[in-house]
Short mmCIF file of C-alpha atoms in Angstrom, two decimals:
data_model
loop_
_atom_site.label_atom_id
_atom_site.label_comp_id
_atom_site.label_asym_id
_atom_site.label_seq_id
_atom_site.Cartn_x
_atom_site.Cartn_y
_atom_site.Cartn_z
CA UNK A 1 0.00 0.00 0.00
CA UNK A 2 1.25 3.46 -0.93
CA UNK A 3 1.12 6.50 1.32
CA UNK A 4 2.18 9.98 0.22
CA UNK A 5 2.73 12.91 2.58
CA UNK A 6 2.08 16.32 1.00
CA UNK A 7 2.90 19.60 2.73
CA UNK A 8 2.66 22.08 -0.14
CA UNK A 9 0.07 24.62 0.99
CA UNK A 10 -1.91 27.42 -0.61
CA UNK A 11 -4.25 30.04 0.85
CA UNK A 12 -6.62 30.20 -2.11
CA UNK A 13 -9.30 27.61 -2.78
CA UNK A 14 -8.48 24.93 -5.36
CA UNK A 15 -10.27 25.43 -8.68
CA UNK A 16 -10.89 23.16 -11.64
CA UNK A 17 -13.06 24.26 -14.55
CA UNK A 18 -15.73 21.91 -15.96
CA UNK A 19 -13.94 21.84 -19.31
CA UNK A 20 -10.59 20.86 -17.81
CA UNK A 21 -12.21 18.32 -15.53
CA UNK A 22 -14.03 16.73 -18.45
CA UNK A 23 -10.83 16.63 -20.50
CA UNK A 24 -9.01 14.78 -17.74
CA UNK A 25 -11.87 12.37 -17.26
CA UNK A 26 -12.43 11.42 -20.89
CA UNK A 27 -9.05 12.10 -22.43
CA UNK A 28 -7.00 9.55 -20.47
CA UNK A 29 -6.91 5.79 -20.78
CA UNK A 30 -5.72 5.26 -17.21
CA UNK A 31 -6.32 6.83 -13.84
CA UNK A 32 -2.69 7.92 -13.50
CA UNK A 33 -2.93 9.62 -16.88
CA UNK A 34 -6.09 11.42 -15.80
CA UNK A 35 -4.51 12.54 -12.50
CA UNK A 36 -1.33 13.82 -14.14
CA UNK A 37 -1.18 17.58 -13.98
CA UNK A 38 -4.04 17.92 -11.49
CA UNK A 39 -2.40 20.10 -8.84
CA UNK A 40 -5.62 20.04 -6.80
CA UNK A 41 -4.65 16.50 -5.74
CA UNK A 42 -1.19 17.54 -4.60
CA UNK A 43 -1.73 20.68 -2.54
CA UNK A 44 -3.55 21.53 0.66
CA UNK A 45 -5.59 24.67 1.28
CA UNK A 46 -4.74 26.40 4.57
CA UNK A 47 -6.54 29.50 5.87
CA UNK A 48 -5.74 30.72 9.40
CA UNK A 49 -8.51 31.77 11.80
CA UNK A 50 -9.48 35.46 11.61
CA UNK A 51 -8.45 35.98 15.25
CA UNK A 52 -6.23 33.08 16.34
CA UNK A 53 -6.72 32.04 19.96
CA UNK A 54 -3.75 32.89 22.16
CA UNK A 55 -5.05 31.29 25.36
CA UNK A 56 -2.85 28.33 26.39
CA UNK A 57 -4.73 25.06 25.95
CA UNK A 58 -4.36 22.41 28.65
CA UNK A 59 -6.96 20.19 26.99
CA UNK A 60 -9.09 20.40 23.87
CA UNK A 61 -12.55 19.21 22.90
CA UNK A 62 -12.34 17.47 19.52
CA UNK A 63 -15.15 16.52 17.14
CA UNK A 64 -15.17 14.22 14.13
CA UNK A 65 -18.00 14.20 11.62
CA UNK A 66 -18.64 12.70 8.23
CA UNK A 67 -20.87 15.57 7.15
CA UNK A 68 -22.05 13.78 3.99
CA UNK A 69 -21.30 16.62 1.54
CA UNK A 70 -22.36 19.24 4.17
CA UNK A 71 -25.47 19.91 2.11
CA UNK A 72 -27.28 21.51 5.05
CA UNK A 73 -24.84 24.26 5.89
CA UNK A 74 -26.92 26.37 8.29
CA UNK A 75 -28.00 23.31 10.27
CA UNK A 76 -24.45 21.96 10.23
CA UNK A 77 -23.11 25.23 11.64
CA UNK A 78 -25.80 25.18 14.34
CA UNK A 79 -24.83 21.62 15.31
CA UNK A 80 -21.14 22.52 15.53
CA UNK A 81 -21.96 25.56 17.68
CA UNK A 82 -23.84 23.31 20.11
CA UNK A 83 -20.97 20.82 20.27
CA UNK A 84 -18.51 23.71 20.79
CA UNK A 85 -15.42 21.69 19.88
CA UNK A 86 -12.03 23.41 19.76
CA UNK A 87 -11.00 21.28 16.77
CA UNK A 88 -13.39 19.79 14.22
CA UNK A 89 -12.24 16.93 12.00
CA UNK A 90 -14.39 16.51 8.88
CA UNK A 91 -14.75 14.26 5.87
CA UNK A 92 -17.02 14.20 2.81
CA UNK A 93 -16.77 17.95 2.25
CA UNK A 94 -17.71 19.39 -1.15
CA UNK A 95 -16.28 22.25 -3.19
CA UNK A 96 -18.26 23.38 -6.22
CA UNK A 97 -20.71 20.46 -6.38
CA UNK A 98 -24.31 20.92 -7.54
CA UNK A 99 -25.55 18.60 -4.78
CA UNK A 100 -24.28 21.02 -2.10
CA UNK A 101 -25.22 24.30 -3.77
CA UNK A 102 -21.80 24.81 -5.44
CA UNK A 103 -20.43 25.95 -2.07
CA UNK A 104 -16.94 25.44 -0.72
CA UNK A 105 -18.57 23.81 2.30
CA UNK A 106 -15.39 23.77 4.43
CA UNK A 107 -14.70 27.46 3.90
CA UNK A 108 -18.39 28.31 4.45
CA UNK A 109 -18.48 26.55 7.82
CA UNK A 110 -15.13 27.97 8.90
CA UNK A 111 -16.25 31.51 8.15
CA UNK A 112 -19.63 30.99 9.83
CA UNK A 113 -17.87 29.76 12.98
CA UNK A 114 -14.92 32.23 12.87
CA UNK A 115 -12.43 29.38 12.55
CA UNK A 116 -9.45 28.63 10.36
CA UNK A 117 -9.42 25.58 8.13
CA UNK A 118 -7.29 23.02 6.34
CA UNK A 119 -8.81 21.32 3.27
CA UNK A 120 -7.47 18.55 1.05
CA UNK A 121 -9.00 17.09 -2.11
CA UNK A 122 -9.85 13.40 -2.00
CA UNK A 123 -11.61 13.10 -5.35
CA UNK A 124 -12.15 15.08 -8.51
CA UNK A 125 -15.78 14.19 -9.22
CA UNK A 126 -16.54 13.42 -12.87
CA UNK A 127 -20.29 13.24 -12.28
CA UNK A 128 -23.02 14.62 -10.03
CA UNK A 129 -22.62 11.99 -7.32
CA UNK A 130 -24.48 8.83 -6.39
CA UNK A 131 -27.70 7.62 -8.01
CA UNK A 132 -29.91 9.71 -5.73
CA UNK A 133 -27.89 12.86 -6.36
CA UNK A 134 -27.84 12.30 -10.11
CA UNK A 135 -31.61 12.10 -10.07
CA UNK A 136 -32.08 15.14 -7.83
CA UNK A 137 -29.69 17.34 -9.84
CA UNK A 138 -30.23 16.02 -13.36
CA UNK A 139 -29.15 18.58 -15.94
CA UNK A 140 -26.92 20.50 -13.53
CA UNK A 141 -23.15 20.90 -13.82
CA UNK A 142 -20.56 20.96 -11.07
CA UNK A 143 -18.58 24.21 -10.92
CA UNK A 144 -15.35 22.69 -9.57
CA UNK A 145 -16.35 19.11 -8.78
CA UNK A 146 -14.06 18.57 -5.79
CA UNK A 147 -14.61 16.46 -2.68
CA UNK A 148 -12.35 15.99 0.33
CA UNK A 149 -11.50 16.19 4.01
CA UNK A 150 -10.86 19.07 6.39
CA UNK A 151 -10.03 20.35 9.85
CA UNK A 152 -11.45 23.48 11.48
CA UNK A 153 -9.88 25.17 14.51
CA UNK A 154 -9.59 28.49 16.34
CA UNK A 155 -5.80 28.03 16.38
CA UNK A 156 -3.30 28.11 13.54
CA UNK A 157 -1.90 24.69 12.72
CA UNK A 158 1.76 23.83 12.54
CA UNK A 159 2.76 21.82 9.45
CA UNK A 160 -0.68 21.10 7.96
CA UNK A 161 -0.47 18.11 5.65
CA UNK A 162 -2.37 15.94 3.21
CA UNK A 163 -1.83 12.19 3.30
CA UNK A 164 -2.84 10.16 0.26
CA UNK A 165 -3.28 6.67 1.66
CA UNK A 166 -3.85 4.70 -1.51
CA UNK A 167 -2.70 4.88 -5.10
CA UNK A 168 -6.14 5.96 -6.29
CA UNK A 169 -7.90 4.81 -9.41
CA UNK A 170 -10.43 2.36 -7.99
CA UNK A 171 -13.30 4.74 -8.79
CA UNK A 172 -12.05 5.97 -12.15
CA UNK A 173 -13.81 3.54 -14.51
CA UNK A 174 -17.26 4.18 -13.03
CA UNK A 175 -17.88 0.59 -11.96
CA UNK A 176 -18.48 1.89 -8.43
CA UNK A 177 -21.28 4.07 -9.81
CA UNK A 178 -19.48 7.40 -9.33
CA UNK A 179 -16.58 8.07 -11.75
CA UNK A 180 -13.80 9.90 -9.89
CA UNK A 181 -10.12 10.78 -10.07
CA UNK A 182 -8.23 10.35 -6.80
CA UNK A 183 -8.23 8.11 -3.76
CA UNK A 184 -8.70 8.02 0.00
CA UNK A 185 -6.90 10.60 2.13
CA UNK A 186 -6.23 11.98 5.58
CA UNK A 187 -5.78 15.64 6.54
CA UNK A 188 -3.45 16.49 9.43
CA UNK A 189 -2.21 19.42 11.47
CA UNK A 190 -0.33 19.96 14.74
CA UNK A 191 -1.30 22.09 17.73
CA UNK A 192 0.37 22.83 21.05
CA UNK A 193 -1.60 21.35 23.96
CA UNK A 194 -0.14 21.95 27.42
CA UNK A 195 3.28 22.50 25.86
CA UNK A 196 3.15 19.29 23.83
CA UNK A 197 2.82 19.06 20.04
CA UNK A 198 -0.26 16.96 19.25
CA UNK A 199 -1.16 15.77 15.76
CA UNK A 200 -4.82 15.99 14.75
CA UNK A 201 -5.74 13.70 11.86
CA UNK A 202 -9.03 13.31 9.97
CA UNK A 203 -9.43 10.36 7.64
CA UNK A 204 -11.86 8.42 5.47
CA UNK A 205 -11.20 4.78 4.55
CA UNK A 206 -12.66 3.02 1.55
CA UNK A 207 -16.36 2.08 1.61
CA UNK A 208 -16.42 -0.20 -1.47
CA UNK A 209 -13.92 -2.55 0.09
CA UNK A 210 -13.44 -5.30 2.66
CA UNK A 211 -11.87 -5.64 6.13
CA UNK A 212 -8.47 -6.74 4.83
CA UNK A 213 -8.20 -3.75 2.50
CA UNK A 214 -9.23 -1.37 5.29
CA UNK A 215 -6.47 -2.84 7.45
CA UNK A 216 -3.97 -2.22 4.66
CA UNK A 217 -5.15 1.36 4.35
CA UNK A 218 -4.90 1.85 8.12
CA UNK A 219 -1.32 0.54 8.02
CA UNK A 220 -0.40 2.98 5.24
CA UNK A 221 -1.99 5.84 7.18
CA UNK A 222 -0.12 5.01 10.40
CA UNK A 223 3.16 4.72 8.50
CA UNK A 224 2.60 8.23 7.11
CA UNK A 225 1.68 9.60 10.55
CA UNK A 226 4.93 8.20 11.94
CA UNK A 227 6.89 9.98 9.20
CA UNK A 228 4.92 13.16 9.92
CA UNK A 229 4.96 13.13 13.73
CA UNK A 230 7.35 10.42 14.91
CA UNK A 231 6.04 8.74 18.05
CA UNK A 232 4.34 11.92 19.27
CA UNK A 233 0.77 12.20 20.60
CA UNK A 234 -1.99 11.77 18.03
CA UNK A 235 -5.75 11.97 17.91
CA UNK A 236 -7.10 10.24 14.82
CA UNK A 237 -10.77 10.59 13.92
CA UNK A 238 -12.40 9.12 10.88
CA UNK A 239 -15.01 7.25 8.98
CA UNK A 240 -13.27 3.89 8.97
CA UNK A 241 -16.21 2.12 7.29
CA UNK A 242 -15.92 -0.74 9.77
CA UNK A 243 -19.02 -2.52 8.53
CA UNK A 244 -17.65 -5.95 9.63
CA UNK A 245 -17.94 -7.33 6.10
CA UNK A 246 -17.15 -6.62 2.46
CA UNK A 247 -19.18 -4.12 0.48
CA UNK A 248 -20.48 -6.89 -1.78
CA UNK A 249 -21.60 -9.06 1.15
CA UNK A 250 -23.56 -6.16 2.63
CA UNK A 251 -25.15 -4.95 -0.57
CA UNK A 252 -26.39 -8.18 -2.14
CA UNK A 253 -29.94 -8.69 -0.83
CA UNK A 254 -30.52 -9.86 1.87
CA UNK A 255 -26.87 -9.80 2.91
CA UNK A 256 -27.09 -7.40 5.87
CA UNK A 257 -30.05 -9.24 7.40
CA UNK A 258 -28.30 -12.60 7.03
CA UNK A 259 -25.19 -11.29 8.75
CA UNK A 260 -27.27 -9.75 11.55
CA UNK A 261 -29.09 -13.03 12.21
CA UNK A 262 -25.77 -14.87 12.47
CA UNK A 263 -24.35 -12.29 14.93
CA UNK A 264 -26.77 -9.53 16.06
CA UNK A 265 -23.94 -7.53 17.65
CA UNK A 266 -21.48 -7.44 14.78
CA UNK A 267 -22.40 -3.98 13.45
CA UNK A 268 -22.11 -2.19 16.79
CA UNK A 269 -19.02 -4.21 17.73
CA UNK A 270 -17.14 -4.90 14.49
CA UNK A 271 -13.80 -5.43 16.26
CA UNK A 272 -13.66 -9.23 15.79
CA UNK A 273 -14.29 -8.83 12.06
CA UNK A 274 -12.05 -5.85 11.25
CA UNK A 275 -8.28 -6.44 11.50
CA UNK A 276 -7.60 -2.69 11.41
CA UNK A 277 -8.40 -2.57 15.14
CA UNK A 278 -5.56 -4.99 15.81
CA UNK A 279 -3.28 -2.94 13.55
CA UNK A 280 -4.03 0.26 15.49
CA UNK A 281 -3.68 -1.39 18.89
CA UNK A 282 -0.33 -2.89 17.95
CA UNK A 283 0.88 0.59 16.97
CA UNK A 284 -0.05 2.09 20.34
CA UNK A 285 -3.48 3.54 19.55
CA UNK A 286 -6.32 3.28 22.07
CA UNK A 287 -10.04 3.42 21.38
CA UNK A 288 -11.58 2.46 24.72
CA UNK A 289 -11.54 5.87 26.38
CA UNK A 290 -12.54 7.96 23.38
CA UNK A 291 -15.62 6.20 21.98
CA UNK A 292 -19.12 5.28 23.08
CA UNK A 293 -20.91 2.08 22.10
CA UNK A 294 -23.59 3.78 20.00
CA UNK A 295 -24.23 3.44 16.29
CA UNK A 296 -22.80 6.21 14.13
CA UNK A 297 -25.00 5.57 11.09
CA UNK A 298 -28.34 7.35 10.70
CA UNK A 299 -31.26 7.00 8.28
CA UNK A 300 -31.74 10.03 6.02
CA UNK A 301 -35.13 11.57 5.19
CA UNK A 302 -35.27 9.47 1.99
CA UNK A 303 -35.19 6.25 4.07
CA UNK A 304 -31.57 5.28 3.39
CA UNK A 305 -29.53 3.65 4.76
CA UNK A 306 -31.89 1.14 6.32
CA UNK A 307 -31.18 -0.41 9.75
CA UNK A 308 -29.46 -2.23 11.27
CA UNK A 309 -26.98 0.59 11.82
CA UNK A 310 -23.44 0.12 13.04
CA UNK A 311 -20.49 1.98 14.46
CA UNK A 312 -18.27 2.87 11.52
CA UNK A 313 -16.82 6.17 12.80
CA UNK A 314 -14.14 6.17 15.50
CA UNK A 315 -11.57 8.09 17.47
CA UNK A 316 -8.16 6.59 18.22
CA UNK A 317 -5.58 8.22 20.46
CA UNK A 318 -1.87 7.67 21.03
CA UNK A 319 -0.10 9.01 24.13
CA UNK A 320 -3.12 11.08 25.10
CA UNK A 321 -5.64 11.05 27.93
CA UNK A 322 -9.23 10.98 26.69
CA UNK A 323 -12.47 11.59 28.57
CA UNK A 324 -16.16 12.36 28.09
CA UNK A 325 -16.72 10.70 24.70
CA UNK A 326 -20.05 11.44 23.05
CA UNK A 327 -22.00 10.37 19.99
CA UNK A 328 -24.18 13.32 18.97
CA UNK A 329 -27.27 13.07 16.78
CA UNK A 330 -26.69 14.78 13.42
CA UNK A 331 -30.12 16.38 13.11
CA UNK A 332 -31.54 19.87 12.63
CA UNK A 333 -33.90 21.76 14.94
CA UNK A 334 -36.84 19.76 13.62
CA UNK A 335 -35.09 16.42 14.23
CA UNK A 336 -34.44 15.70 10.54
CA UNK A 337 -31.13 14.06 9.62
CA UNK A 338 -28.52 16.35 8.07
CA UNK A 339 -26.05 13.51 7.44
CA UNK A 340 -26.13 9.73 7.41
CA UNK A 341 -23.41 9.84 10.11
CA UNK A 342 -23.64 11.00 13.71
CA UNK A 343 -21.01 13.35 15.10
CA UNK A 344 -18.35 12.19 17.60
CA UNK A 345 -16.77 14.28 20.34
CA UNK A 346 -14.11 13.70 23.01
CA UNK A 347 -11.83 15.75 25.26
CA UNK A 348 -8.08 15.08 25.05
CA UNK A 349 -4.96 16.13 26.93
CA UNK A 350 -1.33 14.96 26.84
CA UNK A 351 -0.71 11.85 28.91
#
């Protein structure tokens, strides 16, 4: 498995015109050919907070959320205000996608909350999204067509970085229903906490995969973190897609129900089925103190995904004390889902 650490930053938002995006998508025979020359995959956007906090931090409240495109920006900002985290780790953030109003959703949230942000591109989207999104936005065109991960904070990060944790290309041919250029990533940055440099990492592992591949991706990610931060303290939050089975086993009817009958607890406790937990534990990462036992999946207003729901989003910490973990409902004021993932929160301090 390949991991690539990128620390070339820029203050301006990445841009990619529809014409250039289409040329890359249709004019190359291979994924690597399509990705060649796409600087958006090899730089990270960094914008400091408008008024960086100067108060020494002895501990920090950290959130992780797969915001599912961040389509509901006002409600998402309200949720993050309620959680009041010092650092927010995010994945599935859009930039210039019709499905999310063409917004740079990371920048929008950061500005609404008076925070700085780090944003890295995971995929250049060659279409409008999944089958539901293609139906809802038929006839529309993406302005930039970018999708990625981010971190928001009231402090300015030291050495923000983008980690590309696979070689990319698995989505390029469209067989996974959404043609894309790119591959899974993590976004990282360092902050001083009680005089100690702590790395904050947000990641998203492959969904159309299986437990063994997720373990390989986790290994590549941890190798990159070690290059980036040595054996220093780390909080890692992400959508690890720990579904306890392969994508094909879950999505061939009635696969999920069959698996649930064989082991009703496997979705909430996927540890025995997902070797990535063993990989993380062997590398010094703890999960016990920074997670609850609740499901992190949620049914959207359109009825998907259907239960049973599992815990696929996690925090892992290394050389940190963690307390007060929470799984927070990702809903608006009326109780309607604004993502198919709940939000996680935990308080950390150096051990």
